Structures are given as C-alpha cells and as structure tokens.
PDB file of C-alpha atoms in Angstrom:
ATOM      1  CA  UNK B 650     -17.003  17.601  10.515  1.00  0.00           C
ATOM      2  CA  UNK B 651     -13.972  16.336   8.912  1.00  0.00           C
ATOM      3  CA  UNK B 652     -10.399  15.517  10.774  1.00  0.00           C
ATOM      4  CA  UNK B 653      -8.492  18.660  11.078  1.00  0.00           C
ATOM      5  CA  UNK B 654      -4.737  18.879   9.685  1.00  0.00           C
ATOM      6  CA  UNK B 655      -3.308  16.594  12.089  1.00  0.00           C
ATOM      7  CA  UNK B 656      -4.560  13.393  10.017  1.00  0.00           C
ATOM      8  CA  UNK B 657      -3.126  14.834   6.847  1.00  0.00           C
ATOM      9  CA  UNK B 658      -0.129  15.500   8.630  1.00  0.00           C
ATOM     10  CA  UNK B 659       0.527  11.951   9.705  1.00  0.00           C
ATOM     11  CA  UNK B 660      -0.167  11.082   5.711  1.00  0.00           C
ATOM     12  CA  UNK B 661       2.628  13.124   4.763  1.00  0.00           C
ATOM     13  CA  UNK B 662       5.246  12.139   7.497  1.00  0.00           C
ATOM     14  CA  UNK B 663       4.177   8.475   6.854  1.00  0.00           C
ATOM     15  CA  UNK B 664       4.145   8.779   3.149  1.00  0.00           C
ATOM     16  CA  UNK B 665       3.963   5.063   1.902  1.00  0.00           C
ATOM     17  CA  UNK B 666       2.930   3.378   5.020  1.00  0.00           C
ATOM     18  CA  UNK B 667      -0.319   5.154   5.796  1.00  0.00           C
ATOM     19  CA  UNK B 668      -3.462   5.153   3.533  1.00  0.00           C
ATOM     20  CA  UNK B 669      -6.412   7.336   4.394  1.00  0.00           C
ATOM     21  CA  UNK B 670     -10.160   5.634   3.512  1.00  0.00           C
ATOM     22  CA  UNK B 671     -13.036   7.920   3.719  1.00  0.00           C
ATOM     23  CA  UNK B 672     -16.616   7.049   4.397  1.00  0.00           C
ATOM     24  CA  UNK B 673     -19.861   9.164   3.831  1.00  0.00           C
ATOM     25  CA  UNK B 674     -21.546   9.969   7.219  1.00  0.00           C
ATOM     26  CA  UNK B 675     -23.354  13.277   6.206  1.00  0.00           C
ATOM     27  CA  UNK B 676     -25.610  14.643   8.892  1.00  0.00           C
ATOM     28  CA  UNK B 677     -29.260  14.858   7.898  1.00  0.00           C
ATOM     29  CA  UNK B 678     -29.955  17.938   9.687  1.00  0.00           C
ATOM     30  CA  UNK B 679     -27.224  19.943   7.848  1.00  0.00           C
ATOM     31  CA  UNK B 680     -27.798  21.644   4.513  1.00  0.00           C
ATOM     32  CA  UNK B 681     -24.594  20.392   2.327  1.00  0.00           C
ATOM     33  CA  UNK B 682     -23.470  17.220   4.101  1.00  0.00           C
ATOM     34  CA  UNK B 683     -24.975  14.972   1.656  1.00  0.00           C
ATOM     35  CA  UNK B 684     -24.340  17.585  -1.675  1.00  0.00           C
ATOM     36  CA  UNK B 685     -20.056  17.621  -0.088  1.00  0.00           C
ATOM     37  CA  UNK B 686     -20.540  13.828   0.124  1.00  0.00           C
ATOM     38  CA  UNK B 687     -21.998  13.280  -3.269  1.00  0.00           C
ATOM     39  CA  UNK B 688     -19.090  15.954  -4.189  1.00  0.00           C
ATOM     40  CA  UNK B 689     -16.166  13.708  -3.187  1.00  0.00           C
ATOM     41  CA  UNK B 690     -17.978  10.750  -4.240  1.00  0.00           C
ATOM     42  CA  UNK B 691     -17.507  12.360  -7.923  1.00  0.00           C
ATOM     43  CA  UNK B 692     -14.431  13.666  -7.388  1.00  0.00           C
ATOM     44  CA  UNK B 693     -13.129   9.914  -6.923  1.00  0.00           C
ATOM     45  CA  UNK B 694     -14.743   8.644 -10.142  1.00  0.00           C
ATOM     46  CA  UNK B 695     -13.262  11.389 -11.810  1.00  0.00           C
ATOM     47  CA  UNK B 696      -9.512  10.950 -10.190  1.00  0.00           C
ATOM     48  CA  UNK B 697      -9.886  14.420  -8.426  1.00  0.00           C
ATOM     49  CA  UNK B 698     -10.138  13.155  -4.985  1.00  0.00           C
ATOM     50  CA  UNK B 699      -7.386  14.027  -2.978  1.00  0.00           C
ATOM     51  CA  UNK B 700      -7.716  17.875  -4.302  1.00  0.00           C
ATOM     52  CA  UNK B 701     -11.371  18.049  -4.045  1.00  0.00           C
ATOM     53  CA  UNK B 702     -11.013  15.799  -0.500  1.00  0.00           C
ATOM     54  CA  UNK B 703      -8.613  19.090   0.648  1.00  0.00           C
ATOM     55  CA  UNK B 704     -10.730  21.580  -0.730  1.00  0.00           C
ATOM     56  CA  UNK B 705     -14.166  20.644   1.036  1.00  0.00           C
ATOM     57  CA  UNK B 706     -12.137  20.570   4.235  1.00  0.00           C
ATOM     58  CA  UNK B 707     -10.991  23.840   4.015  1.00  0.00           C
ATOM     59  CA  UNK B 708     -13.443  25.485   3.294  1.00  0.00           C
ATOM     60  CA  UNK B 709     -16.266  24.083   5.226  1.00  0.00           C
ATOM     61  CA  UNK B 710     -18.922  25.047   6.184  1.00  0.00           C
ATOM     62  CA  UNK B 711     -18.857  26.893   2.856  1.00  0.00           C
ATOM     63  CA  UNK B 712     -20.532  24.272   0.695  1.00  0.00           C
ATOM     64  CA  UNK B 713     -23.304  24.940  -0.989  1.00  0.00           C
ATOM     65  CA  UNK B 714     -23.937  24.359  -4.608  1.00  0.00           C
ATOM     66  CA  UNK B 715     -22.200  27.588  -6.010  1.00  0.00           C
ATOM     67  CA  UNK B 716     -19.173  26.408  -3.670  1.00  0.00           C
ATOM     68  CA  UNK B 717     -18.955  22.753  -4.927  1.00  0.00           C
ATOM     69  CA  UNK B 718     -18.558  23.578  -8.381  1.00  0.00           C
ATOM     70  CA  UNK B 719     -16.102  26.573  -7.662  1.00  0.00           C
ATOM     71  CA  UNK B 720     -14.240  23.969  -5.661  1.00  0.00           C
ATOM     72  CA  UNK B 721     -14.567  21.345  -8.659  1.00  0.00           C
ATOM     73  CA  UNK B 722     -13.066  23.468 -10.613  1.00  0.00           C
ATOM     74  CA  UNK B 723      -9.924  24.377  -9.105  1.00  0.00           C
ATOM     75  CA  UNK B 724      -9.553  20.573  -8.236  1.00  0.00           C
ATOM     76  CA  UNK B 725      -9.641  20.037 -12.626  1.00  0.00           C
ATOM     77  CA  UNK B 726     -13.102  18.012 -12.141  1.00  0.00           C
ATOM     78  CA  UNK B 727     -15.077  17.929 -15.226  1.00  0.00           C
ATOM     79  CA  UNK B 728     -17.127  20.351 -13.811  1.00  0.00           C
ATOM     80  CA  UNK B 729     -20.550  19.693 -15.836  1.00  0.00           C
ATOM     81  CA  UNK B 730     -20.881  16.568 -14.872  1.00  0.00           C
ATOM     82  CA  UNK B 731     -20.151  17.195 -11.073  1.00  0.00           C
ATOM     83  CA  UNK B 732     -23.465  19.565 -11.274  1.00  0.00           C
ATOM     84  CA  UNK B 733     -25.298  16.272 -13.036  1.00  0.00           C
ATOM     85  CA  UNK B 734     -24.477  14.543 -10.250  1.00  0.00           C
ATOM     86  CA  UNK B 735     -25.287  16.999  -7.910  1.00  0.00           C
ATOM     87  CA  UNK B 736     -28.481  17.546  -9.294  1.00  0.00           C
ATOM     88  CA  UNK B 737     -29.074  13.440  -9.418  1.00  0.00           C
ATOM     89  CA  UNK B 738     -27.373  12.883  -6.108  1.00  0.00           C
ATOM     90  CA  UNK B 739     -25.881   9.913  -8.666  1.00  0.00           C
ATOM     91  CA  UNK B 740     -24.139   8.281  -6.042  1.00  0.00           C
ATOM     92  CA  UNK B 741     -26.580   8.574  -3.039  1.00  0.00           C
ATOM     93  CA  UNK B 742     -26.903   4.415  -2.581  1.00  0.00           C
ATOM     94  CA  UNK B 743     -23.506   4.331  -1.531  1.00  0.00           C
ATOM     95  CA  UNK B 744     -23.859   7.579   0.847  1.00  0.00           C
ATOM     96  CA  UNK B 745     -26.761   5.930   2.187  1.00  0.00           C
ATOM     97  CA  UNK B 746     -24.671   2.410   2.379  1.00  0.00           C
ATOM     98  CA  UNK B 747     -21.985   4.548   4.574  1.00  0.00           C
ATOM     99  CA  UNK B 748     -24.428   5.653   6.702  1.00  0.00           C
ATOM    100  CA  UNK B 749     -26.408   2.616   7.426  1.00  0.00           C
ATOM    101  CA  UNK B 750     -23.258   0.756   7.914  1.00  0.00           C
ATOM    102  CA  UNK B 751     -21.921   3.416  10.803  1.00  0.00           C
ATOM    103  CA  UNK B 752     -25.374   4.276  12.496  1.00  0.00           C
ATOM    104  CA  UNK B 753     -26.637   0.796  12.307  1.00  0.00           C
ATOM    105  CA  UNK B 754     -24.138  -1.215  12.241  1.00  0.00           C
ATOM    106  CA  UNK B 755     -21.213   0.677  13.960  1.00  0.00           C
ATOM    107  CA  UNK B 756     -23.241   2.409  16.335  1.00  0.00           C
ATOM    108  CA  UNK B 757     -21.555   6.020  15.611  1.00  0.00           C
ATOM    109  CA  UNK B 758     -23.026   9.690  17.069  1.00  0.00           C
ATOM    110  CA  UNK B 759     -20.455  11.763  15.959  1.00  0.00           C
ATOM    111  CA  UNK B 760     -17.775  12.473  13.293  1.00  0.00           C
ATOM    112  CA  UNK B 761     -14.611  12.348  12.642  1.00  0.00           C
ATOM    113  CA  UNK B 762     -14.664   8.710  13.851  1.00  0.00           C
ATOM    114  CA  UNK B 763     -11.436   6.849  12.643  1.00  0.00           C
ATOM    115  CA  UNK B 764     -10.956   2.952  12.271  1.00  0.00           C
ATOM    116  CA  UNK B 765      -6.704   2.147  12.338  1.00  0.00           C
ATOM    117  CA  UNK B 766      -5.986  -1.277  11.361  1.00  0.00           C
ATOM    118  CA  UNK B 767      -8.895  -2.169  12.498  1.00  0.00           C
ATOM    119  CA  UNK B 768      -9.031  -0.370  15.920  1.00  0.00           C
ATOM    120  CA  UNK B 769     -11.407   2.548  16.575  1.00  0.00           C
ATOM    121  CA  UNK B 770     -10.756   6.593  18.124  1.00  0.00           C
ATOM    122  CA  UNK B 771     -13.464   8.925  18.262  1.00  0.00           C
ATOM    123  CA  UNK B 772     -13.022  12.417  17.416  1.00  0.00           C
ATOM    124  CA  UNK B 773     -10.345  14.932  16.445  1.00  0.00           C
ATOM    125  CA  UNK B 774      -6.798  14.157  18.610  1.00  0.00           C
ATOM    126  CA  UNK B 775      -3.792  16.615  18.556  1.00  0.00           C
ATOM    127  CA  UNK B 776      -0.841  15.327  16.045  1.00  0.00           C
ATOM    128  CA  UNK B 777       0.803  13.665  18.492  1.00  0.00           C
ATOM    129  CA  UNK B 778      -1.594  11.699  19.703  1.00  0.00           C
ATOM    130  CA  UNK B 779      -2.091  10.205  16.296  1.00  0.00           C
ATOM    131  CA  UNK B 780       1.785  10.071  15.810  1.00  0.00           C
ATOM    132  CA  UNK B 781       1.793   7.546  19.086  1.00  0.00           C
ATOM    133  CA  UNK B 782      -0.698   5.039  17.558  1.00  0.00           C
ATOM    134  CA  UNK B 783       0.744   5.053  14.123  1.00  0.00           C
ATOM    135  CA  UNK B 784       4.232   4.375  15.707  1.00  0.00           C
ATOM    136  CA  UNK B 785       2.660   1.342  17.673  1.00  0.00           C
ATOM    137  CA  UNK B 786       0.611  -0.052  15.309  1.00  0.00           C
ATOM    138  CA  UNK B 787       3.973  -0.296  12.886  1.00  0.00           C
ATOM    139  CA  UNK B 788       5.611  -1.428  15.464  1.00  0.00           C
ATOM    140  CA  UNK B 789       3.227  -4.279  15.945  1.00  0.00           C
ATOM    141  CA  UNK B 790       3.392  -4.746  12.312  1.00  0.00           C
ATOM    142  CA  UNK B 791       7.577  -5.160  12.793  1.00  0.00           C
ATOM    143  CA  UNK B 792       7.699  -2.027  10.445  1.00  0.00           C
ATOM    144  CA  UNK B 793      10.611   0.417  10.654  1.00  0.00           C
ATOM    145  CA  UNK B 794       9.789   3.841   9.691  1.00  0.00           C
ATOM    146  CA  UNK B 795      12.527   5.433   8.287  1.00  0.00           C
ATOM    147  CA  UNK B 796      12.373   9.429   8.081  1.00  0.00           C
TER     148      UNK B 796
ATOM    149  CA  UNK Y 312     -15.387  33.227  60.216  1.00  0.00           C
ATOM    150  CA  UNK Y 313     -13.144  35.416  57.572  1.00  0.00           C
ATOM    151  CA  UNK Y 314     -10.175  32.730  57.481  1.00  0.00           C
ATOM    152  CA  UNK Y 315     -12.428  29.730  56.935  1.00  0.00           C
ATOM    153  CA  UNK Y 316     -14.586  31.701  54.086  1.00  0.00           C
ATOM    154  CA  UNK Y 317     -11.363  32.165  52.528  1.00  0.00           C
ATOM    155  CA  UNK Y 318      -9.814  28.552  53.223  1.00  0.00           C
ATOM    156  CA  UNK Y 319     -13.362  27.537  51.131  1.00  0.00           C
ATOM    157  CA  UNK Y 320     -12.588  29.715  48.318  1.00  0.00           C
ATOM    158  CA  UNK Y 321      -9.413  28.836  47.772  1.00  0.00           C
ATOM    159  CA  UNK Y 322      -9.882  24.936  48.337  1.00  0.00           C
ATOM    160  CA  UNK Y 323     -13.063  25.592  45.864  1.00  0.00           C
ATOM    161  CA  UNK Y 324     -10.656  27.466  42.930  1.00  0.00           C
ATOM    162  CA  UNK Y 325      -7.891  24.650  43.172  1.00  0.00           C
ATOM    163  CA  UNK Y 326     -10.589  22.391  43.043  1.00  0.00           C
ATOM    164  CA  UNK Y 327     -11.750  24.198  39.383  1.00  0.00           C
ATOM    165  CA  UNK Y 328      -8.117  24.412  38.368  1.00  0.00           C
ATOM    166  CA  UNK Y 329      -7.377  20.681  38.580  1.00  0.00           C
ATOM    167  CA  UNK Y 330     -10.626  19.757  36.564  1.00  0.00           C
ATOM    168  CA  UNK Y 331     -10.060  22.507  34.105  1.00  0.00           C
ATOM    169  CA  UNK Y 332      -6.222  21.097  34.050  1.00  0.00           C
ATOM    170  CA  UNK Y 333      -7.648  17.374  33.909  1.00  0.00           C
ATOM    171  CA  UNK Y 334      -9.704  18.788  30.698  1.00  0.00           C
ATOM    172  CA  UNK Y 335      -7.798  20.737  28.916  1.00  0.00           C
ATOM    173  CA  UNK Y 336      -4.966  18.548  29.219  1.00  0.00           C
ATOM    174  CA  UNK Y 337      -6.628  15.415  27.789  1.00  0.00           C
ATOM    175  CA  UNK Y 338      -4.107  12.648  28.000  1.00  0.00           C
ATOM    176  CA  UNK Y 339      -5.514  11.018  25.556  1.00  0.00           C
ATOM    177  CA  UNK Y 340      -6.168   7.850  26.307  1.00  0.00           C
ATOM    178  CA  UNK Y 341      -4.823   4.629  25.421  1.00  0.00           C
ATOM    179  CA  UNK Y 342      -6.966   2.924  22.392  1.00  0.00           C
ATOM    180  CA  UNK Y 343      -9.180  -0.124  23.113  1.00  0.00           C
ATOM    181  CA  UNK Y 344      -7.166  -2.154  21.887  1.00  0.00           C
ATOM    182  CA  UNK Y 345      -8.843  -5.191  22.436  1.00  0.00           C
ATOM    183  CA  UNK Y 346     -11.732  -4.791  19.593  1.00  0.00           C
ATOM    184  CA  UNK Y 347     -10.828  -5.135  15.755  1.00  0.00           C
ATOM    185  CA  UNK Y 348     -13.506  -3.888  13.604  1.00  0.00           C
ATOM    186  CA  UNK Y 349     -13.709  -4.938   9.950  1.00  0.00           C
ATOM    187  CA  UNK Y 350     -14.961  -2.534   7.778  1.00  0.00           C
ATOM    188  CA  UNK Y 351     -16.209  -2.976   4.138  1.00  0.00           C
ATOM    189  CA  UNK Y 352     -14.426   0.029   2.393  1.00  0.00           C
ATOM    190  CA  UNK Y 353     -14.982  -1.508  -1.519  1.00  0.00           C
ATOM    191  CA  UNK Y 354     -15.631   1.644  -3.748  1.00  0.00           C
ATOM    192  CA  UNK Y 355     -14.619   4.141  -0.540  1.00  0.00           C
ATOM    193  CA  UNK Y 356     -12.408   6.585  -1.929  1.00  0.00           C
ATOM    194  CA  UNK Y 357      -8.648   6.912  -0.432  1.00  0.00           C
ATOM    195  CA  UNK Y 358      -5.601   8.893  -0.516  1.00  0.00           C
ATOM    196  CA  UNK Y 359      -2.104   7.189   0.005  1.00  0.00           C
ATOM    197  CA  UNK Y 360      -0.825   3.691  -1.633  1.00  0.00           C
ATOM    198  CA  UNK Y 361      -3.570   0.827  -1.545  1.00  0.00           C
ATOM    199  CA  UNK Y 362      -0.851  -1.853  -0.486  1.00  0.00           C
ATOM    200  CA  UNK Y 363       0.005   0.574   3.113  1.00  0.00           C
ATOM    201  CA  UNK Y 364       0.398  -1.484   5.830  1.00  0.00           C
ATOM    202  CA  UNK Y 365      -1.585   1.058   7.591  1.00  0.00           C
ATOM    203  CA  UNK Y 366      -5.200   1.956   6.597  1.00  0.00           C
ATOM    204  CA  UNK Y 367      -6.610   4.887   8.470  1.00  0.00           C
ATOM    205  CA  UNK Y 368     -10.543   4.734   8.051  1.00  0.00           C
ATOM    206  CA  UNK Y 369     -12.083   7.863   8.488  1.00  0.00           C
ATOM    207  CA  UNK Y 370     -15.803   8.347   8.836  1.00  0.00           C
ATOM    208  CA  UNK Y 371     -16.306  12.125   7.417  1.00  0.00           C
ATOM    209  CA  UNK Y 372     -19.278  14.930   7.395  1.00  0.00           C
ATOM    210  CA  UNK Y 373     -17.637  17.967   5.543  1.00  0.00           C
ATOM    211  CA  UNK Y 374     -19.587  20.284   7.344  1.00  0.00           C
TER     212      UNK Y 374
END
C-alpha cells in the first residue's frame, strides 16, 4: 500500500524544499500491483504523474484494468497508449529493477517504506511524526523554513 | 479469597491498559540515524522540485 495523506501533506506545507521519489515494489501475490505500477510508470513518460500518482492512491484497491484507464483519463493521459502499455507491461524492466533493488538489495517486507536524505522509516507515521524529521533533517541542512 | 480474586483482576486490566496505551500511543521512535542509504532513483518518477534539499524516497504498492 501506498503512504496515506500525511506524506502529501508534508509536500504541500514544505512546498519547495521537499521532493517525493517513488519506487515500484508491487506485491506478486496481488492482482493490480504490477498493472498500478506499470500505470504510474506511463503516467510519468507522459507528464501525468502527480494526477495519476493521486488517483491510484485514492482509489485503491480499485485497480483493475477498467479502473486504470478511467483513472488515465481524468489525469489527461493519452489514454490509448496507457492500455498499450498495459497490455505490454512496456516498462516492466524497471518495475522489476525496483523490486530487485528493495528485496535484494534493501532487504524490504513491507510497503510504504520511505528513504529521507538518505535515512530509512518503515511504514505509515501520523503527520506529525513526519513533520519532526523533516524539521530536523532541514535543520541539519542549516535550512530555515519559512511558512 | 474474594478480595485477592479481585486485587488479580484489576492488577491484570491495568496491566492490558498500559500495553494497549504503550500501542496505541506509538511514540514513534527516533530514526536510526546512524545508517545513510544511497539509492539509485535515475528514471524514478517524482513530484516536487528536483533541486529540494529534501528527497523523500518512497517505496510504493498501490494496492
């Protein structure tokens, strides 16, 4: 599962100091993981992320095929080809890269799993939470936030 | 025999409470901060200005 609203929270009272990265860990024993992935994969070569990223979340677990391209479309993706690439699973190397990279490499169970500058937090934390280690981490960075 | 039954029970329930407090509470524990892990996120897809001084990696299953 994907981080709840807290995350997207923190990008909007951070605006400018805060980038989000997202990396493909779709479970293999769960019907769409690997369609939503391919989904947002698309959505970023088309320059429809952030909508499409917003629209998966809130609406999962409702993400089967039907879904995606209803989705697609209210997120202006060029549609037709999001079904090619559903159908191809066009950008499945670099799911599979994603995956290798946090069950091999990382050694990761579980989702969301979150990396800050570098330093990692497992699982979904309350805004505040969040709010502390952004507020350290810019403080280590001699960064003042101004609101 | 009735006083120490209920001197059990209630030690027992406070003893529930404070986990269940302890648990639901979650104080969220400092981050280990000692290990910085470098992640390859070429090609990753992101939302917020590439130059941030913060970079929030997020490893995602939308289901």
């Amino acid at each position: 599962m994907g981080a709840g609203p807290a995350i997207h929270k923190i990008l909007d009272a951070y605006k400018g100091n805060v980038r989000l990265v997202l990396k493909m860990y779709p479970y293999k024993y769960r019907d769409f993981s690997s369609m939503a992935a391919e989904a947002a994969l698309s959505a970023w070569e088309q320059g429809r992320f952030e909508a499409m990223h917003k629209l998966m979340l809130e609406n999962s677990p409702r993400l089967d095929k039907t879904s995606l391209l209803q989705y697609g479309r209210m997120a202006e993706m060029d549609v037709k080809q999001l079904e090619k690439n559903l159908a191809e699973m066009r950008h499945m190397k670099q799911i599979t890269a994603d995956l290798k990279l946090a069950t091999e490499v990382l050694d990761l169970y579980n989702t969301p799993a979150f990396y800050i500058n570098g330093r990692r937090h497992l699982g979904n934390r309350p805004y505040e939470y969040w709010e502390r280690v952004i507020n350290e981490e810019l403080k280590r960075l001699g960064i003042k936030q101004g609101k | 025999m009735r006083k120490t039954l209920l001197a059990i029970g209630f030690a027992a329930l406070m003893l529930m409470s404070a986990t269940f407090t302890f648990a639901a509470e979650d104080p969220a524990p400092a981050p280990s901060a000692d290990t910085l892990y470098k992640i390859d996120i070429t090609d990753a897809p992101y939302i917020g200005p590439i130059d941030a001084p913060i970079t929030i990696i997020e490893f995602i299953d939308y289901q």
